[in-house]
Coordinates of C-alpha atoms in Angstrom, one line a residue:
X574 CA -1.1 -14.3 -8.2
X575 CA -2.1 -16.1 -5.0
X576 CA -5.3 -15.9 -3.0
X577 CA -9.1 -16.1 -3.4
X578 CA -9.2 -12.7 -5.9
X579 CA -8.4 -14.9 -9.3
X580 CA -10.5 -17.8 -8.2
X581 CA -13.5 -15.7 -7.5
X582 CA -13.3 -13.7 -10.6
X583 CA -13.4 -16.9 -12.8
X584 CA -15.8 -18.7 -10.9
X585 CA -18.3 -15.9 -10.7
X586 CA -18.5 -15.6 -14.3
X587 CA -18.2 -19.0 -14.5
X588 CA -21.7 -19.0 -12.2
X589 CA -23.2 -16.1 -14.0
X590 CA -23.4 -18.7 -17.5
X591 CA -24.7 -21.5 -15.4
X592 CA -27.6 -19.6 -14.3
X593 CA -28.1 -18.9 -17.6
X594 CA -28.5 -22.2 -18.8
X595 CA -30.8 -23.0 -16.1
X596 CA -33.0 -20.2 -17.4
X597 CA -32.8 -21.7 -20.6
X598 CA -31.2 -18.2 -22.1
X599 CA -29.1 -20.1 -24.9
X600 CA -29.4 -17.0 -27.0
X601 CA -28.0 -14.9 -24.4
X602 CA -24.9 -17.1 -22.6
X603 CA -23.8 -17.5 -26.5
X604 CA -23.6 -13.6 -26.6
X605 CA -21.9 -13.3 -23.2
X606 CA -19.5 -15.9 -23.7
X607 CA -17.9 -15.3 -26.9
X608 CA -17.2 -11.9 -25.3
X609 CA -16.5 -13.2 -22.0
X610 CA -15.3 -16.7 -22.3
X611 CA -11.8 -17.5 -22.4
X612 CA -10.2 -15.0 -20.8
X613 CA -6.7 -14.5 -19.5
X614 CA -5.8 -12.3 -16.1
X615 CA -3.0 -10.7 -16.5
X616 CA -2.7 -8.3 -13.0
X617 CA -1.4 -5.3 -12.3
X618 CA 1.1 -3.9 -9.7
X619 CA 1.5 -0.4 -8.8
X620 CA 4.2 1.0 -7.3
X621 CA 4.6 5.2 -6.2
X622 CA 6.4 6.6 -3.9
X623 CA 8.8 9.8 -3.8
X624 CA 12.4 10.0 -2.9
X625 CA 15.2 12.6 -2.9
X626 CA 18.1 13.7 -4.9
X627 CA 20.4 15.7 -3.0
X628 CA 21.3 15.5 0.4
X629 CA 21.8 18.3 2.7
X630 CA 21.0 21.2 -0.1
X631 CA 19.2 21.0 -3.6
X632 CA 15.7 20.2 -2.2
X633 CA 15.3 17.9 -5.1
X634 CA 12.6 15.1 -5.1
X635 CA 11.2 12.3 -8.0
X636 CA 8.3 10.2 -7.7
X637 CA 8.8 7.4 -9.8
X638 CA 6.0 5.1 -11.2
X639 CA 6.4 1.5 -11.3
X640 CA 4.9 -1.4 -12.4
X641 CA 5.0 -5.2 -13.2
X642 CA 2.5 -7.6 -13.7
X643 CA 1.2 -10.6 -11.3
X644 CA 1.9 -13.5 -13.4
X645 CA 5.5 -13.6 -12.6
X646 CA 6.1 -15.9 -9.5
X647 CA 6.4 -13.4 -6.5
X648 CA 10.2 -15.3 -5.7
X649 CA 11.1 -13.8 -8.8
X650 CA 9.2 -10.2 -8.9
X651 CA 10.7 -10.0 -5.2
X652 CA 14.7 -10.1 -6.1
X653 CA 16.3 -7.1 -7.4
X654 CA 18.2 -8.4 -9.7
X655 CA 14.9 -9.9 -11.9
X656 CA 14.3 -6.4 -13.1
X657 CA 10.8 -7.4 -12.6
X658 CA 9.5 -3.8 -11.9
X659 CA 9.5 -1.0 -14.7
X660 CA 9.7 2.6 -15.0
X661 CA 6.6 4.1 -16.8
X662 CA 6.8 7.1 -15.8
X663 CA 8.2 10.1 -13.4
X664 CA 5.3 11.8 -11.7
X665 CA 5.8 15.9 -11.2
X666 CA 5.6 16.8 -7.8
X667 CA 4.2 20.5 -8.4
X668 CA 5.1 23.4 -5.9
X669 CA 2.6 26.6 -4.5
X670 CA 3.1 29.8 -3.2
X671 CA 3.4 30.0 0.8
X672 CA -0.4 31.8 0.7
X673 CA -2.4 28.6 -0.1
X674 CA -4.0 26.3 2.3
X675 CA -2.3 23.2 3.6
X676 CA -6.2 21.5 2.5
X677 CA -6.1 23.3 -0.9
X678 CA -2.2 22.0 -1.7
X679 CA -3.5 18.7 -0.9
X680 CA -6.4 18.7 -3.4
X681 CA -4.5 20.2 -5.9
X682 CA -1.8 17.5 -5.6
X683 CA -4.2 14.7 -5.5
X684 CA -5.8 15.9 -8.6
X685 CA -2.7 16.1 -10.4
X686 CA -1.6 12.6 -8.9
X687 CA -4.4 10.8 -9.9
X688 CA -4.7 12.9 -13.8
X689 CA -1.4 11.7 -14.1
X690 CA -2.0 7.9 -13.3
X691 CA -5.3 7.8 -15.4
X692 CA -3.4 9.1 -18.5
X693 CA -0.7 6.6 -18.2
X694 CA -2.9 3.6 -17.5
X695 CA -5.8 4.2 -20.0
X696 CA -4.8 1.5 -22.3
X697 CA -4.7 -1.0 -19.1
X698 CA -8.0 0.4 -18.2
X699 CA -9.9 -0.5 -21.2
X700 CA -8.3 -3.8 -21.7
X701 CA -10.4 -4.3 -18.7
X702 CA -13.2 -3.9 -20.4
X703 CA -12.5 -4.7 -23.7
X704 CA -10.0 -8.0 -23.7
X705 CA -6.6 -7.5 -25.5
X706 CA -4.6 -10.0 -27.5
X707 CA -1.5 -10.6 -26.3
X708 CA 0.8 -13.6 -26.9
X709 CA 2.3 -15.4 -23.8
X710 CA 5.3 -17.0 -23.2
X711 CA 5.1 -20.3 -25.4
X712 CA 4.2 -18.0 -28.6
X713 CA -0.1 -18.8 -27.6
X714 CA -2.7 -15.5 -28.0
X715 CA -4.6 -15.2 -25.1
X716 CA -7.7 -12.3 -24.9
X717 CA -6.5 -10.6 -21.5
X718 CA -8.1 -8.8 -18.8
X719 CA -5.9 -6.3 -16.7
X720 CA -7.1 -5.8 -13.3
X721 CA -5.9 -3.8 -10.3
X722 CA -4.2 -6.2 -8.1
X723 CA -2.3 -4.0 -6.0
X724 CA -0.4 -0.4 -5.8
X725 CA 1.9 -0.2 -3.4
X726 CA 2.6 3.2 -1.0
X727 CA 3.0 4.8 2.2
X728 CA 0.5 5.5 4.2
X729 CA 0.4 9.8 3.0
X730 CA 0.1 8.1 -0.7
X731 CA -2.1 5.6 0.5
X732 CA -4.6 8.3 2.1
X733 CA -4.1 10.3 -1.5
X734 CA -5.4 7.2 -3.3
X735 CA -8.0 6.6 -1.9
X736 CA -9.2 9.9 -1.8
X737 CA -9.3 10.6 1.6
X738 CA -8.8 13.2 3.9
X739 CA -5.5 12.7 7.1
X740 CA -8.5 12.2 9.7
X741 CA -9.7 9.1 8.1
X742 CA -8.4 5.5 6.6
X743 CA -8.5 4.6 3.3
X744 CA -8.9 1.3 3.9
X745 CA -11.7 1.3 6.0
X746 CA -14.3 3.6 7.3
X747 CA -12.3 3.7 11.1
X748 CA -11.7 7.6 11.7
X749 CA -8.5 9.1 13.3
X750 CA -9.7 9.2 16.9
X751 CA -10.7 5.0 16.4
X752 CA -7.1 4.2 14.7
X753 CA -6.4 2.4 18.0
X754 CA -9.8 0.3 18.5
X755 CA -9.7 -3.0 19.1
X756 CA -12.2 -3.4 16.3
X757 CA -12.4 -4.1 12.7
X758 CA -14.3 -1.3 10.7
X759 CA -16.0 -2.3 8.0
X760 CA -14.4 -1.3 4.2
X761 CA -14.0 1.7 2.7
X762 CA -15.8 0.5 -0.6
X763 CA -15.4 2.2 -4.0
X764 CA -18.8 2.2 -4.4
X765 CA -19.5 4.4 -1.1
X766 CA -16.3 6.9 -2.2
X767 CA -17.7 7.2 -5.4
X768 CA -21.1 8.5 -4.5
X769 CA -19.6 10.6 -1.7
X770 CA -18.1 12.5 -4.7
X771 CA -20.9 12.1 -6.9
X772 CA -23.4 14.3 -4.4
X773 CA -20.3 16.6 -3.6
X774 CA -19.8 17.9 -7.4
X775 CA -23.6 17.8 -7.7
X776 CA -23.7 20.5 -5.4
X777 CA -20.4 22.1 -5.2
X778 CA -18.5 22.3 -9.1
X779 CA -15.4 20.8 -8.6
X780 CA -13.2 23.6 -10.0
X781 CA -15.8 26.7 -10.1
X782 CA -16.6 26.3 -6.6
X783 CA -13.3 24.4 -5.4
X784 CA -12.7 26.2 -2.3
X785 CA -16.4 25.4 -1.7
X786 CA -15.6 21.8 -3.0
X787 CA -13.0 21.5 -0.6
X788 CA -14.4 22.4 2.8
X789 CA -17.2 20.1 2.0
X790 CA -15.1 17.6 1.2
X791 CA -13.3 17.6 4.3
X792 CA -16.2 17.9 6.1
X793 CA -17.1 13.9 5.1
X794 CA -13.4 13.2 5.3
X795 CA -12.5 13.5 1.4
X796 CA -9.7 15.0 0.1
X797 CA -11.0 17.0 -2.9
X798 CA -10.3 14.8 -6.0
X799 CA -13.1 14.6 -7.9
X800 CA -11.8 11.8 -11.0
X801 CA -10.0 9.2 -9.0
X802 CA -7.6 7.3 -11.7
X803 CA -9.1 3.8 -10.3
X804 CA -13.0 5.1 -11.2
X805 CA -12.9 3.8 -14.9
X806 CA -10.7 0.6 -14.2
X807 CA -13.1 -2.6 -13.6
X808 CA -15.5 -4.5 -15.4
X809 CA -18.8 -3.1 -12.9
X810 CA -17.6 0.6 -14.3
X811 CA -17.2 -0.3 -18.2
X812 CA -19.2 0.1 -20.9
X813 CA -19.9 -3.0 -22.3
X814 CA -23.4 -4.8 -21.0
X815 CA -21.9 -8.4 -21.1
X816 CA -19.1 -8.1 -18.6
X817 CA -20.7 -5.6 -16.0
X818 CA -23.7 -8.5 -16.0
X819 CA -21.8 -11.2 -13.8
X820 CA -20.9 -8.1 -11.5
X821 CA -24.2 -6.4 -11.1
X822 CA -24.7 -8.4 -7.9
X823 CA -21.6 -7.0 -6.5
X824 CA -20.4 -3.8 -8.3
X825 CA -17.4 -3.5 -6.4
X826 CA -16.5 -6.9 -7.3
X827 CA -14.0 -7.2 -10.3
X828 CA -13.6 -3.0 -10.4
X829 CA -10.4 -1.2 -9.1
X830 CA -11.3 -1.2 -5.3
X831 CA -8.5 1.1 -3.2
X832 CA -9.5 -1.2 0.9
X833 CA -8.2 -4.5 -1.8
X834 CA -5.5 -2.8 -4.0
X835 CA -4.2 -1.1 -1.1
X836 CA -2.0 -4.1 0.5
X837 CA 0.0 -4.5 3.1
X838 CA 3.4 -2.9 2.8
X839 CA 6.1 -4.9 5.3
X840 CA 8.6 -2.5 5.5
X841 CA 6.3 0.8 5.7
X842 CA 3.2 -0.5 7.6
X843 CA 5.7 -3.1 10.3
X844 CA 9.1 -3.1 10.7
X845 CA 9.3 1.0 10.1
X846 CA 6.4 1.1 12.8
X847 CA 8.3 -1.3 15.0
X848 CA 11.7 0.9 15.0
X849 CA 9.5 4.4 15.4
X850 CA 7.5 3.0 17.8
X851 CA 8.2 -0.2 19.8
X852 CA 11.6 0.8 20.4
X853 CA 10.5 3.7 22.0
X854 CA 8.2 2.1 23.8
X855 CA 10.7 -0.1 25.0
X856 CA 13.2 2.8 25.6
X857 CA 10.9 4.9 27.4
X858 CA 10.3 2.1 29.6
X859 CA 13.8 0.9 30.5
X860 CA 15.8 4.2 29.5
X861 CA 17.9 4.6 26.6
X862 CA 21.5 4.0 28.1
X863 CA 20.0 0.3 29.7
X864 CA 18.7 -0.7 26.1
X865 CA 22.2 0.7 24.4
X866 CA 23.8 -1.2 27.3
X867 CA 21.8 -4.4 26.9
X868 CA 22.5 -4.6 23.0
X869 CA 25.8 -4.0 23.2
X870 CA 27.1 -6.9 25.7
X871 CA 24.9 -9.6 23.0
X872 CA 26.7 -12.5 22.4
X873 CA 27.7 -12.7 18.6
X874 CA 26.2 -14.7 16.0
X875 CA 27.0 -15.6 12.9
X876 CA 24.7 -14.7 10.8
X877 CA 22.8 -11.8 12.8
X878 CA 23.9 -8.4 13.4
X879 CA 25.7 -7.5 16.1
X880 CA 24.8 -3.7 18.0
X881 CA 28.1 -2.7 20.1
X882 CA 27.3 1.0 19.8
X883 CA 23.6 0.5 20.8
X884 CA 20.7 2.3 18.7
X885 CA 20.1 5.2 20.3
X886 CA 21.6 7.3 18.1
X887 CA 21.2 6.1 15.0
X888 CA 18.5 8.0 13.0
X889 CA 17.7 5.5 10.1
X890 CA 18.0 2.0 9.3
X891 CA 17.5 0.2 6.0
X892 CA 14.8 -3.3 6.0
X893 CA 17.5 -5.6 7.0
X894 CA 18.7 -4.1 9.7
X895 CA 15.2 -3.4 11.0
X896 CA 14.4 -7.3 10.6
X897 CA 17.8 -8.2 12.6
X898 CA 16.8 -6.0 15.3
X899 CA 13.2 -7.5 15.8
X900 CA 15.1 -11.0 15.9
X901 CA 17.2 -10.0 19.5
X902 CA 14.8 -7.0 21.1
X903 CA 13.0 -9.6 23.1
X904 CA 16.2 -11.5 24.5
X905 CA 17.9 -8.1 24.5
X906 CA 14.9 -6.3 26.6
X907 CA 13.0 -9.0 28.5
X908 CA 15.1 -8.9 31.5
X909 CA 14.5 -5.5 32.3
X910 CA 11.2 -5.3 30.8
X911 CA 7.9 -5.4 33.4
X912 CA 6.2 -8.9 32.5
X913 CA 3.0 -7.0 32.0
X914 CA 4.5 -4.5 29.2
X915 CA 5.9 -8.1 27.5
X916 CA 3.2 -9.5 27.1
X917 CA 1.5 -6.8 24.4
X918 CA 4.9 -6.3 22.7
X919 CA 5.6 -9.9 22.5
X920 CA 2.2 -10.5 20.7
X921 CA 2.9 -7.6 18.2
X922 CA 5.7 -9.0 17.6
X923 CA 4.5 -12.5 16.8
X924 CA 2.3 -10.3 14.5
X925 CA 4.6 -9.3 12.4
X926 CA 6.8 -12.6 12.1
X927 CA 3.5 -14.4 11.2
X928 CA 2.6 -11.7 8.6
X929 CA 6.1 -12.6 6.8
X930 CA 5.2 -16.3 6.1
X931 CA 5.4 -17.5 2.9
X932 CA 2.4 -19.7 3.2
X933 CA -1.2 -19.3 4.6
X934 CA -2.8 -22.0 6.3
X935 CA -6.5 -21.2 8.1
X936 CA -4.4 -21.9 11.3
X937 CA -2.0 -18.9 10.7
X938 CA -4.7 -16.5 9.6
X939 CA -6.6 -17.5 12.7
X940 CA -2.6 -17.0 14.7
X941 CA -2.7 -13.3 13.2
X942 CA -6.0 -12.3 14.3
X943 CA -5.0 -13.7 17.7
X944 CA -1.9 -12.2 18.3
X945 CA -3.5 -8.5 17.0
X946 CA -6.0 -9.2 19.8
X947 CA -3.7 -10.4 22.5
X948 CA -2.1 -6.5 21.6
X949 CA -5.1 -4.6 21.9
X950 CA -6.7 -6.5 25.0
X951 CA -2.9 -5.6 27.0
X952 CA -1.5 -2.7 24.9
X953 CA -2.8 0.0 28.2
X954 CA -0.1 -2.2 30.0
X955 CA 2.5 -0.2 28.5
X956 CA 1.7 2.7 28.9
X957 CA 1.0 1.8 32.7
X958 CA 4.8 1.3 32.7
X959 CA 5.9 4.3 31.0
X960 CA 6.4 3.6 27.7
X961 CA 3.6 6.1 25.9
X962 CA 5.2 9.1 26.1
X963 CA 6.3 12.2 23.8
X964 CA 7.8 15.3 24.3
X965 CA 5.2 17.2 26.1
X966 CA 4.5 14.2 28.4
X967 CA 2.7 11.0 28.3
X968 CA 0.0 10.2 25.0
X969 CA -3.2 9.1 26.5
X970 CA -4.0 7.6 23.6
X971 CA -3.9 4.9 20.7
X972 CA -4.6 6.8 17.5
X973 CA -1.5 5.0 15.2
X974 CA -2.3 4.6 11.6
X975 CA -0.4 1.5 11.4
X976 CA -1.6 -0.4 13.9
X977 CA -5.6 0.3 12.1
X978 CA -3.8 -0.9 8.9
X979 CA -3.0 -4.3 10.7
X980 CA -6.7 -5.2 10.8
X981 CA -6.6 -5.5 7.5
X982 CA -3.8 -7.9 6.5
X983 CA -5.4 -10.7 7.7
X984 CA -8.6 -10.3 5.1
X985 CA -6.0 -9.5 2.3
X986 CA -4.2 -12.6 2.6
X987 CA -7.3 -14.4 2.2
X988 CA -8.5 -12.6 -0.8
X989 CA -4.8 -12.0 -2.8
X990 CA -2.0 -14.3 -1.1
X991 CA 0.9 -14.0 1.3
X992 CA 1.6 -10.4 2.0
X993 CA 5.5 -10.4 1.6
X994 CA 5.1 -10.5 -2.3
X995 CA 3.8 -6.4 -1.8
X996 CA 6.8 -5.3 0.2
X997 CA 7.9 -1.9 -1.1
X998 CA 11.9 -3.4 -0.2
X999 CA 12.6 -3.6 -3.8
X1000 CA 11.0 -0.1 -5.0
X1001 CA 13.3 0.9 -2.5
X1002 CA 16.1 -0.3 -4.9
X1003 CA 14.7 0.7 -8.1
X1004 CA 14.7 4.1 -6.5
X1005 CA 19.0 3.7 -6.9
X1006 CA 18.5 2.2 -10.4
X1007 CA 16.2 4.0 -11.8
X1008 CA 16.3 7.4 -9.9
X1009 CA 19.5 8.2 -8.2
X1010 CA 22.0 6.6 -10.7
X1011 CA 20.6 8.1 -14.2
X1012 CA 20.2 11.5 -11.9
X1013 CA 23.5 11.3 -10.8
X1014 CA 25.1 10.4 -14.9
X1015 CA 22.7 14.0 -15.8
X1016 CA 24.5 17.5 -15.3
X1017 CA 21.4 18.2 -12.7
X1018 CA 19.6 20.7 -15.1
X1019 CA 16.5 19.5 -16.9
X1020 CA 17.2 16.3 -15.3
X1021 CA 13.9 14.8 -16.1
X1022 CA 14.8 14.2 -19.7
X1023 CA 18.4 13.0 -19.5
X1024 CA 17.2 10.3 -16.8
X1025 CA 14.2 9.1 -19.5
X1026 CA 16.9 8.8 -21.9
X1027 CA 19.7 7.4 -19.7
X1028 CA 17.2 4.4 -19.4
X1029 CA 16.1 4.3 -22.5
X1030 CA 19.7 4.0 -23.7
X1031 CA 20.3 1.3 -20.6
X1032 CA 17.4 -1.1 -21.5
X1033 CA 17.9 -1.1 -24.9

């Protein structure tokens, strides 16, 4: 685990016992530190997300659970064939009748979502506050804590985890009509969530009063979960006086906090954005035939994919090929593109290759920050030439989730490391291991079971 997030959590407790000593508090630091002192961080990854069964007919969905752990080196957790990431656990995915509001489905499925999470992370919740024992790799016992580091989602799971309603961010406070500002909104703290809630259920009862609940909720841009899984998980939320001391300063510091756990996804929050959007962008700009055209007379490569059919037809790609594409659309495009309408897509474009480094210098945090600007301060460019259009004419607007979501990477690699280590690339291929392929060995009736003991059989 990379970034400023482990360094700070020792050093401010490390701080906290100085300060001590300097107030001569002997008794006291003793007390703290034998609870305190010498503690491993073992972090937590998250990963959700649902995918289907059948194809065509069936209607049948999972949503898997995943997890693994942050001590493994991200070169390692990021290859399939590690087996870094475990099942913990299928998540239901519950159906209502047709007479219930789209708002009230989405509360009740958030509830259940987040139930479900707390139940199966308790234990990992209170070894955050109460240190575990737990041997490591050479055969040593180390007391461990087990914080939050990251669950990775889409952006409709990301809303759901942070509590939120579809007009607003969970990451930070930016609404759905300022998802296309230039500027950075400040974070959507736990803290500030937490007390939205708070004053909601002391007014409306959660479940007495939930359509009540509800409308109020969405009238501050909640969702209508009232026990997020992430409220218990941190030090600043436990029980125990000695470790919420070095936090009282900060009590979203150390505690599960969804604007830090909530990283960056590459293949969700860029090169899925870059294929839905930039490409049409670029399509609607130059027509479809001239870009099919274009790609299709490439010279070819070895080593990068060749497009002699075009893309205009195709309907979905996997990662790879989305990465291939972003290598040639500028050399493919640039001819026939205006040379203001390059300049915005070029710089979102740099974007993205930046965000895939490995390492982080201050220069190439600086370089993303720049490039995001260099979009914003020409992005009207394109749709001066064409390219912002839909099917009931041209969008007069910027409102994308994603590009809001980009504001944010360059703080997160700060705080937890390079951002390519939270790619949801290889959920996408535990979804065939441990979805698809014990679904597939079931006879498709009460298939829940005979997947949880297909695996069972497999790992053992």
């Amino acid at each position: 685990m990379s970034g400023d997030f482990a360094w700070k959590f020792q050093v401010r407790v490390t701080n906290f016992l100085s300060i001590l000593s300097l107030l001569n508090v002997h008794r006291l630091k003793t007390q703290i530190n034998s609870v305190i002192g010498g503690r491993s961080i073992l972090g937590i990854f998250l990963a959700s997300d649902k995918t289907p069964l059948t194809v065509g007919m069936g209607n049948r969905e999972m949503h898997p659970l995943l997890i693994s752990i942050a001590n493994i080196k991200a070169s390692v957790r990021m290859k399939a064939s590690s087996h870094a990431f475990a099942l913990v656990g299928y998540l239901p995915i519950p159906k209502f009748p047709d007479d219930y509001s789209a708002d009230l489905k989405a509360a009740l499925i958030g509830r259940l979502f987040h139930f479900c999470i707390k139940k199966i992370t308790r234990k990992l919740q209170a070894a955050m506050v109460n240190p575990v024992k737990m041997s490591d790799g050479d055969g040593h016992i180390c007391s461990v804590v087990t914080p939050l580091v990251s669950h990775i989602a889409d952006w409709p799971e990301q809303r759901m985890i942070s509590c939120v309603a579809a007009s607003a961010s969970p990451i930070s406070l930016a609404k759905a009509t300022e998802f296309g500002d230039s500027t950075q909104h400040p974070r959507r703290t736990r803290t500030s969530t937490l007390q939205l809630i708070e004053s909601l259920c002391a007014v409306h009862h959660p479940w007495a009063q939930l359509d009540s609940f509800i409308r109020a909720s969405k009238k501050i841009d909640l969702l209508g979960v009232h026990q997020p899984y992430w409220r218990d998980w941190g030090v600043a939320a436990g029980a125990n006086p000695a470790l919420v001391g070095p936090f009282t300063l900060d009590p979203d510091w150390g505690a599960a906090n969804p604007s830090l756990f909530l990283t960056p996804d590459a293949l969700h929050a860029w090169h899925k954005f870059f294929f839905n959007h930039v490409i049409k962008w670029i399509m609607n700009i130059i027509g479809v035939k001239e870009l099919d055209y274009h790609l299709s007379i490439q010279q070819h490569h070895i080593g990068t994919r060749s497009w002699p059919n075009g893309i205009s037809k195709l309907k979905q790609l996997t990662g790879r090929e989305h990465r291939e594409l972003e290598k040639i659309i500028i050399a493919a495009a640039g001819d026939a593109l205006p040379d203001t309408a390059m300049e915005p897509i070029c710089s979102l474009l740099d974007f993205i290759f930046q965000a895939q480094n490995l390492v982080f210098y201050d220069e190439t945090v600086t370089a993303l920050r720049h490039d995001l600007a260099v979009f914003h301060h020409f992005k009207d460019n394109i749709g001066s030439a064409g390219g912002c259009r839909g099917n009931r004419g041209p969008i007069g607007h910027w409102n994308i989730p994603k590009i809001k979501l980009m504001h944010s990477v360059a703080d997160s690699v700060v705080l937890l490391g390079a951002p390519h280590q939270w790619t949801s690339d290889v959920m996408e291929r535990c979804h065939i291991t441990h979805v698809k392929v014990p679904y597939r060995s079931s006879n498709c009736r009460d298939f829940e079971r005979q997947c949880v003991r297909y695996l069972d059989h497999a790992e053992k």
